[in-house]
Coordinates of C-alpha atoms and ligand atoms in Angstrom, one line a residue:
M1 CA 0.0 0.0 0.0
I2 CA 1.1 3.5 -0.8
D3 CA -0.4 5.3 2.2
L4 CA -0.8 9.0 1.6
R5 CA -3.7 9.6 4.1
S6 CA -1.5 11.2 6.7
D7 CA 2.1 11.6 8.0
T8 CA 0.9 9.9 11.2
V9 CA 1.1 6.5 9.5
T10 CA 4.9 6.5 9.6
R11 CA 6.3 3.6 11.6
P12 CA 9.4 3.7 13.8
S13 CA 12.5 2.8 11.8
P14 CA 15.0 0.2 13.0
G15 CA 17.4 2.9 14.2
M16 CA 14.7 4.6 16.2
R17 CA 13.6 1.3 17.7
R18 CA 17.2 0.6 18.8
A19 CA 17.3 4.0 20.5
M20 CA 14.1 3.2 22.3
A21 CA 15.3 -0.2 23.4
E22 CA 18.5 1.3 24.8
A23 CA 17.0 4.4 26.5
E24 CA 17.9 5.0 30.1
V25 CA 14.6 5.4 32.0
G26 CA 13.0 6.2 35.4
D27 CA 9.6 7.2 36.8
D28 CA 8.7 10.5 35.2
V29 CA 5.8 11.3 37.6
F30 CA 8.6 11.4 40.2
G31 CA 10.6 13.5 37.7
E32 CA 13.2 10.7 37.4
D33 CA 13.4 9.9 33.7
P34 CA 16.7 11.2 32.4
T35 CA 15.9 10.6 28.7
L36 CA 12.6 12.5 29.1
E37 CA 14.3 15.3 31.0
F38 CA 16.8 15.6 28.2
L39 CA 14.1 15.7 25.5
Q40 CA 12.2 18.4 27.4
Q41 CA 15.4 20.5 27.7
T42 CA 16.2 20.0 24.1
V43 CA 12.8 21.0 22.9
A44 CA 12.7 24.1 25.2
A45 CA 16.0 25.2 23.8
L46 CA 15.0 24.6 20.2
L47 CA 11.8 26.6 20.8
G48 CA 13.6 29.3 22.8
K49 CA 11.2 28.8 25.8
E50 CA 12.0 28.5 29.5
S51 CA 10.5 25.0 29.8
A52 CA 8.8 22.2 28.0
L53 CA 6.6 19.2 28.9
F54 CA 6.2 15.8 27.1
V55 CA 2.5 14.7 26.6
P56 CA 1.0 11.7 24.9
S57 CA -0.7 13.4 21.9
G58 CA -1.2 16.7 20.1
S59 CA -4.8 16.8 21.2
M60 CA -3.8 16.6 24.8
A61 CA -1.1 19.2 24.2
N62 CA -3.6 21.7 22.9
A63 CA -6.2 20.8 25.6
I64 CA -3.7 21.5 28.4
C65 CA -2.6 24.8 26.9
L66 CA -6.1 26.0 26.5
K67 CA -7.0 25.0 30.0
V68 CA -4.1 26.7 31.6
H69 CA -4.6 30.0 29.7
T70 CA -8.3 30.4 30.4
Q71 CA -11.3 30.3 32.8
P72 CA -14.6 28.5 32.1
G73 CA -16.8 30.9 30.2
D74 CA -14.0 32.6 28.3
E75 CA -14.0 32.9 24.5
V76 CA -11.2 31.5 22.3
L77 CA -10.8 32.9 18.8
C78 CA -9.5 30.7 16.1
D79 CA -9.8 29.9 12.4
S80 CA -12.9 28.0 11.6
R81 CA -11.0 25.0 10.1
S82 CA -8.5 24.7 13.0
H83 CA -7.7 21.3 14.5
I84 CA -8.9 22.4 17.9
V85 CA -12.5 23.0 16.7
S86 CA -12.6 20.3 14.0
Y87 CA -10.8 17.2 15.3
E88 CA -10.6 17.3 19.1
A89 CA -14.0 16.1 20.0
A90 CA -15.2 19.5 21.4
N91 CA -12.5 19.2 24.1
L92 CA -12.3 22.9 24.5
A93 CA -16.0 23.1 25.4
V94 CA -16.1 20.0 27.6
F95 CA -12.9 20.1 29.4
S96 CA -12.2 23.9 29.6
G97 CA -15.7 25.3 29.4
L98 CA -14.7 27.6 26.5
Q99 CA -16.8 29.1 23.8
A100 CA -15.1 29.0 20.4
R101 CA -15.5 32.0 18.1
T102 CA -14.4 30.9 14.7
V103 CA -13.3 33.1 11.8
D104 CA -13.5 32.0 8.1
T105 CA -10.3 32.5 6.3
P106 CA -9.1 31.4 2.8
D107 CA -5.7 30.2 4.0
G108 CA -6.2 29.3 7.7
L109 CA -4.3 32.5 8.7
L110 CA -5.8 34.9 11.3
R111 CA -4.8 38.5 10.6
P112 CA -5.0 41.5 13.0
E113 CA -7.8 43.0 10.9
L114 CA -9.8 39.8 11.4
V115 CA -9.0 39.5 15.1
E116 CA -9.4 43.0 16.3
P117 CA -13.1 43.6 15.6
R118 CA -14.0 40.3 17.2
L119 CA -12.2 40.9 20.5
R120 CA -14.7 41.1 23.4
T121 CA -14.3 42.4 26.9
R122 CA -16.0 40.3 29.6
D123 CA -19.0 42.1 31.1
L124 CA -22.5 41.4 32.3
H125 CA -23.4 40.1 28.8
S126 CA -20.3 39.1 26.9
P127 CA -17.6 36.4 27.4
G128 CA -14.1 37.8 27.4
T129 CA -11.7 36.9 24.6
T130 CA -8.7 35.7 26.6
L131 CA -7.0 33.5 24.0
I132 CA -6.3 33.4 20.3
S133 CA -5.2 30.0 18.9
L134 CA -3.2 29.7 15.7
E135 CA -2.1 26.7 13.6
N136 CA 1.3 26.5 11.8
T137 CA 1.3 24.8 9.5
H138 CA -2.4 24.8 9.0
N139 CA -3.6 21.3 8.3
V140 CA -7.0 21.7 6.6
A141 CA -6.0 24.8 4.7
G142 CA -3.4 22.6 3.0
G143 CA -0.2 22.8 5.1
T144 CA 0.0 26.6 4.9
I145 CA 2.7 28.5 6.7
Y146 CA 2.2 31.5 8.9
P147 CA 4.4 34.3 7.6
L148 CA 6.6 35.4 10.5
D149 CA 5.6 39.1 10.1
L150 CA 2.0 38.2 10.5
L151 CA 2.8 36.5 13.8
V152 CA 4.8 39.5 14.9
Q153 CA 1.8 41.7 14.2
L154 CA -0.5 39.4 16.2
R155 CA 2.0 39.4 19.1
S156 CA 1.9 43.2 19.3
L157 CA -1.9 43.2 19.1
A158 CA -2.0 40.6 21.9
S159 CA 0.3 42.7 24.1
A160 CA -1.7 45.9 23.4
R161 CA -5.1 44.2 24.1
G162 CA -4.1 41.7 26.8
F163 CA -5.0 38.4 25.3
K164 CA -2.8 35.2 25.2
L165 CA -1.6 33.5 22.0
H166 CA -1.3 29.7 21.6
L167 CA 0.3 28.1 18.6
D168 CA -0.8 24.6 17.6
G169 CA 2.5 23.7 16.0
A170 CA 1.9 20.0 15.4
R171 CA 3.8 20.6 12.1
L172 CA 5.8 23.7 13.1
W173 CA 8.8 21.6 12.0
N174 CA 7.6 21.7 8.4
A175 CA 7.2 25.5 8.5
H176 CA 10.7 25.8 9.9
V177 CA 12.3 23.5 7.3
A178 CA 10.3 25.1 4.4
T179 CA 11.2 28.7 5.3
G180 CA 14.5 28.5 7.2
V181 CA 12.9 30.6 10.0
P182 CA 14.3 29.4 13.3
L183 CA 11.7 27.5 15.4
A184 CA 12.4 29.9 18.3
R185 CA 11.5 32.9 16.1
Y186 CA 8.1 31.4 15.5
A187 CA 7.7 30.4 19.2
E188 CA 8.9 33.8 20.5
Q189 CA 5.6 35.3 19.2
V190 CA 3.3 33.1 21.3
D191 CA 2.8 32.4 25.0
S192 CA 2.5 28.6 24.4
V193 CA 3.3 26.2 21.6
S194 CA 2.6 22.5 21.0
V195 CA 4.7 20.3 18.6
C196 CA 4.2 16.7 17.5
F197 CA 6.8 14.0 17.1
S198 CA 4.4 11.5 15.6
K199 CA 3.7 13.3 12.3
G200 CA 6.4 13.9 9.8
L201 CA 9.2 13.3 12.3
G202 CA 8.1 9.6 12.3
A203 CA 8.1 8.8 16.1
P204 CA 5.3 6.5 17.3
V205 CA 3.9 8.7 20.1
G206 CA 4.3 12.0 21.7
S207 CA 4.1 15.8 21.7
C208 CA 5.6 18.6 23.7
I209 CA 4.3 21.9 24.9
A210 CA 6.6 24.8 25.7
G211 CA 6.2 28.1 27.5
S212 CA 7.3 29.9 30.7
H213 CA 8.4 28.0 33.8
A214 CA 5.1 29.0 35.5
F215 CA 3.0 27.9 32.5
I216 CA 4.7 24.5 32.4
E217 CA 4.3 24.0 36.1
A218 CA 0.6 24.6 35.8
S219 CA 0.5 22.4 32.7
R220 CA 2.1 19.5 34.6
R221 CA -0.8 19.4 37.0
V222 CA -3.4 19.6 34.2
R223 CA -1.5 16.7 32.4
K224 CA -1.9 14.6 35.6
M225 CA -5.6 15.5 35.8
L226 CA -6.1 14.2 32.3
G227 CA -4.2 11.0 33.0
G228 CA -1.2 12.0 30.9
G229 CA 1.4 11.6 33.6
M230 CA 3.5 8.7 32.3
R231 CA 6.1 6.6 34.1
Q232 CA 9.1 5.2 32.1
A233 CA 8.3 7.4 29.2
G234 CA 12.0 7.7 28.3
V235 CA 11.4 5.0 25.7
L236 CA 9.1 7.4 23.9
A237 CA 11.4 10.4 24.5
A238 CA 14.2 8.4 22.9
A239 CA 12.1 8.0 19.8
A240 CA 11.4 11.7 19.7
L241 CA 15.1 12.6 20.2
W242 CA 16.1 10.2 17.5
A243 CA 13.5 11.8 15.2
L244 CA 14.8 15.3 15.9
E245 CA 18.4 14.2 15.1
H246 CA 17.7 12.1 12.0
N247 CA 14.3 13.1 10.5
L248 CA 13.9 16.9 10.9
R249 CA 16.0 18.1 8.0
G250 CA 14.5 15.3 5.8
L251 CA 11.1 17.1 5.9
A252 CA 12.4 19.1 2.9
E253 CA 12.2 15.8 0.9
D254 CA 8.5 15.4 1.9
H255 CA 7.9 18.9 0.6
R256 CA 9.6 18.1 -2.7
K257 CA 7.4 14.9 -3.0
A258 CA 4.2 16.9 -2.3
K259 CA 5.2 19.5 -5.0
F260 CA 5.8 16.7 -7.4
L261 CA 2.4 15.1 -6.7
A262 CA 0.7 18.4 -7.0
E263 CA 2.3 19.2 -10.3
Q264 CA 1.6 15.8 -11.8
L265 CA -2.0 15.5 -10.5
S266 CA -2.9 19.0 -11.6
L267 CA -2.3 17.8 -15.2
L268 CA -5.0 15.0 -14.9
P269 CA -8.5 15.7 -16.1
G270 CA -11.1 16.2 -13.4
L271 CA -8.7 17.0 -10.7
R272 CA -8.3 20.6 -9.5
L273 CA -5.4 21.9 -7.5
D274 CA -2.9 24.7 -7.8
P275 CA 0.7 23.3 -7.4
A276 CA 1.9 26.8 -6.4
S277 CA -0.4 26.7 -3.3
V278 CA 1.5 23.6 -1.9
Q279 CA 3.9 25.0 0.7
T280 CA 4.8 21.9 2.7
N281 CA 3.8 18.2 2.8
I282 CA 0.0 18.5 2.5
L283 CA -2.1 18.8 -0.6
F284 CA -5.9 18.9 -1.2
V285 CA -7.4 17.8 -4.5
E286 CA -10.8 19.1 -5.6
L287 CA -12.9 16.8 -7.7
E288 CA -14.8 18.3 -10.6
D289 CA -18.5 17.5 -10.8
E290 CA -18.2 14.7 -13.4
L291 CA -16.1 12.6 -11.0
P292 CA -17.5 10.4 -8.2
T293 CA -17.4 11.8 -4.6
A294 CA -14.1 11.8 -2.7
P295 CA -15.1 8.7 -0.6
D296 CA -15.9 6.8 -3.8
L297 CA -12.8 7.9 -5.6
C298 CA -10.7 7.0 -2.6
A299 CA -12.2 3.5 -2.6
L300 CA -11.2 3.0 -6.2
L301 CA -7.7 4.2 -5.5
A302 CA -7.4 1.9 -2.5
E303 CA -8.4 -1.1 -4.7
R304 CA -5.2 -0.3 -6.7
G305 CA -3.0 0.2 -3.6
V306 CA -3.1 3.9 -3.0
L307 CA -4.6 5.4 0.1
A308 CA -5.9 9.0 0.2
L309 CA -8.1 10.6 2.8
P310 CA -11.6 11.8 1.7
L311 CA -11.9 14.6 4.2
F312 CA -14.7 16.3 2.4
E313 CA -17.4 15.3 -0.1
R314 CA -15.5 16.6 -3.1
R315 CA -12.0 17.0 -1.7
L316 CA -9.4 14.5 -0.7
R317 CA -6.2 15.0 1.1
L318 CA -2.7 13.6 0.4
V319 CA 0.2 13.9 2.8
T320 CA 3.8 12.9 2.0
H321 CA 6.1 11.4 4.6
L322 CA 9.1 9.2 5.3
D323 CA 7.4 5.9 4.4
V324 CA 6.5 6.9 0.9
N325 CA 9.4 7.5 -1.4
Q326 CA 9.7 9.4 -4.7
A327 CA 9.2 6.3 -6.8
Q328 CA 6.0 5.4 -4.9
C329 CA 4.7 9.0 -5.5
Q330 CA 5.3 8.3 -9.2
V331 CA 3.3 5.1 -8.9
A332 CA 0.5 7.0 -7.1
V333 CA 0.2 9.4 -10.0
E334 CA 0.0 6.5 -12.4
V335 CA -2.8 4.9 -10.3
F336 CA -4.7 8.2 -10.2
A337 CA -4.4 8.4 -14.0
E338 CA -5.6 4.8 -14.4
V339 CA -8.6 5.2 -12.1
L340 CA -9.6 8.4 -13.9
T341 CA -9.4 6.6 -17.3
T342 CA -11.7 3.9 -16.0
I343 CA -14.2 6.5 -14.9
R344 CA -14.0 8.6 -18.1
P345 CA -12.9 6.3 -20.9
Ligands
PLP401 C1 -2.4 16.0 14.2 C2 -2.6 17.3 14.7 C3 -2.8 17.5 16.1 C4 -2.8 16.4 17.1 O1 -3.6 15.4 16.8 P1 -3.5 14.0 17.6 O2 -4.4 13.1 16.9 O3 -3.9 14.2 19.0 O4 -2.1 13.5 17.5 C5 -3.0 18.8 16.5 N1 -3.1 19.8 15.6 C6 -2.9 19.6 14.3 C7 -2.9 20.8 13.4 C8 -2.7 18.4 13.8 O5 -2.6 18.2 12.5

C-alpha cells in the first residue's frame, strides 16, 4: 500500500527502535526519567522557551494549553477550520468550558484586521476573549505556513489588548524547514506552543508543549488531571530525540514529493489543484462534478494500492512522509491516471 492519508502513519525505523530499546529510563511522575528530561530541555532550547513538557498526543497538548490559559466561560478565537475545533471532540468546550469564536479564512491564517473587531471584553453580557489559537502549518488549509511578520503583528496586538496566544505547532517543524525561519523565532511570538513528534518526524507517540516556567508547572498538574502523567516514558522520548536528530532536515524531501504530486495530479482531467499553493507536505485535491465523490474515488484508489483521505465530499487529502518515497509517489500518480481513465474512458 502507498499510504498518503497522513504523515501519522509512519512507523518507527530500526534505528529509532534501537534508540528506544537502549533508552535510560526512570519514573517521570517522580521527575526521574533522564531521557525524558533531556528531551524536554532539548525542545525548550529549540523553541527558545523556558520550559517544555512531554505529553502523549497533540490533542492533549492543545487541551492542556487552552485549560491553563483560560477560565470557564471565556472565549477563544480561532480559524474555523482549525484542528482544535474540527478534530478534538469538542474538548475545549467539555474540558475547559470555553466558547469558540471561529473566523472563516481562505488560507487558515488569522490577521490583525480579522481578530481586532472580534475581541470582546468580559462584562454582564459578553464572554471575554482571553485566548487566540493559531495553527502553523495549517492542516485543513493545505499545510499553509504563517508568515513570520503576521505572527509579529498578532503578538503586538496581543500585548496591546491583553490576550494570550497559543500556537498549535503540530507541524511547526515543516514550517521551519520550508522557510528556514528558526523554530524559536516562531515560538517567540506566542505564549505557548505545541509540537508533535508523531507526524512527519516519524516517532510512534508524543508531543511537547513549551512556555514559561510557571506555564509548564501549571501544565504538569493539568496533564496529571487528564491521566497524561506517564512513568518510564523515556522509551518514547528516545524516539522523539532520534527523530529530531535524523528526520527533521529530511522534511524538505517530503515537501519536494508533495510538490511533485501536485504538479503531476494537476495535469490530470477532473482534478483541480494549484501546485503553487502547496507549501509543505499536505495537498488537497478538488474533484470536478463529473467525477465520483471523494469517498468513492478513494475506494477506487485503494483497490489499486493507493490510500488517500476523503476529508470532504468533493475534496481529498494527500500527505507525503518518510514511508512513501519518490518512486512510490510516481506510482501513485499513475494509479490516479488509471482510475480516472476507467471513470471517463
Ligand atoms: C495531528 C494534529 C494535532 C494532534 O492530533 P493527535 O491526533 O492528538 O495527535 C493537532 N493539531 C494539528 C494541526 C494536527 O494536524
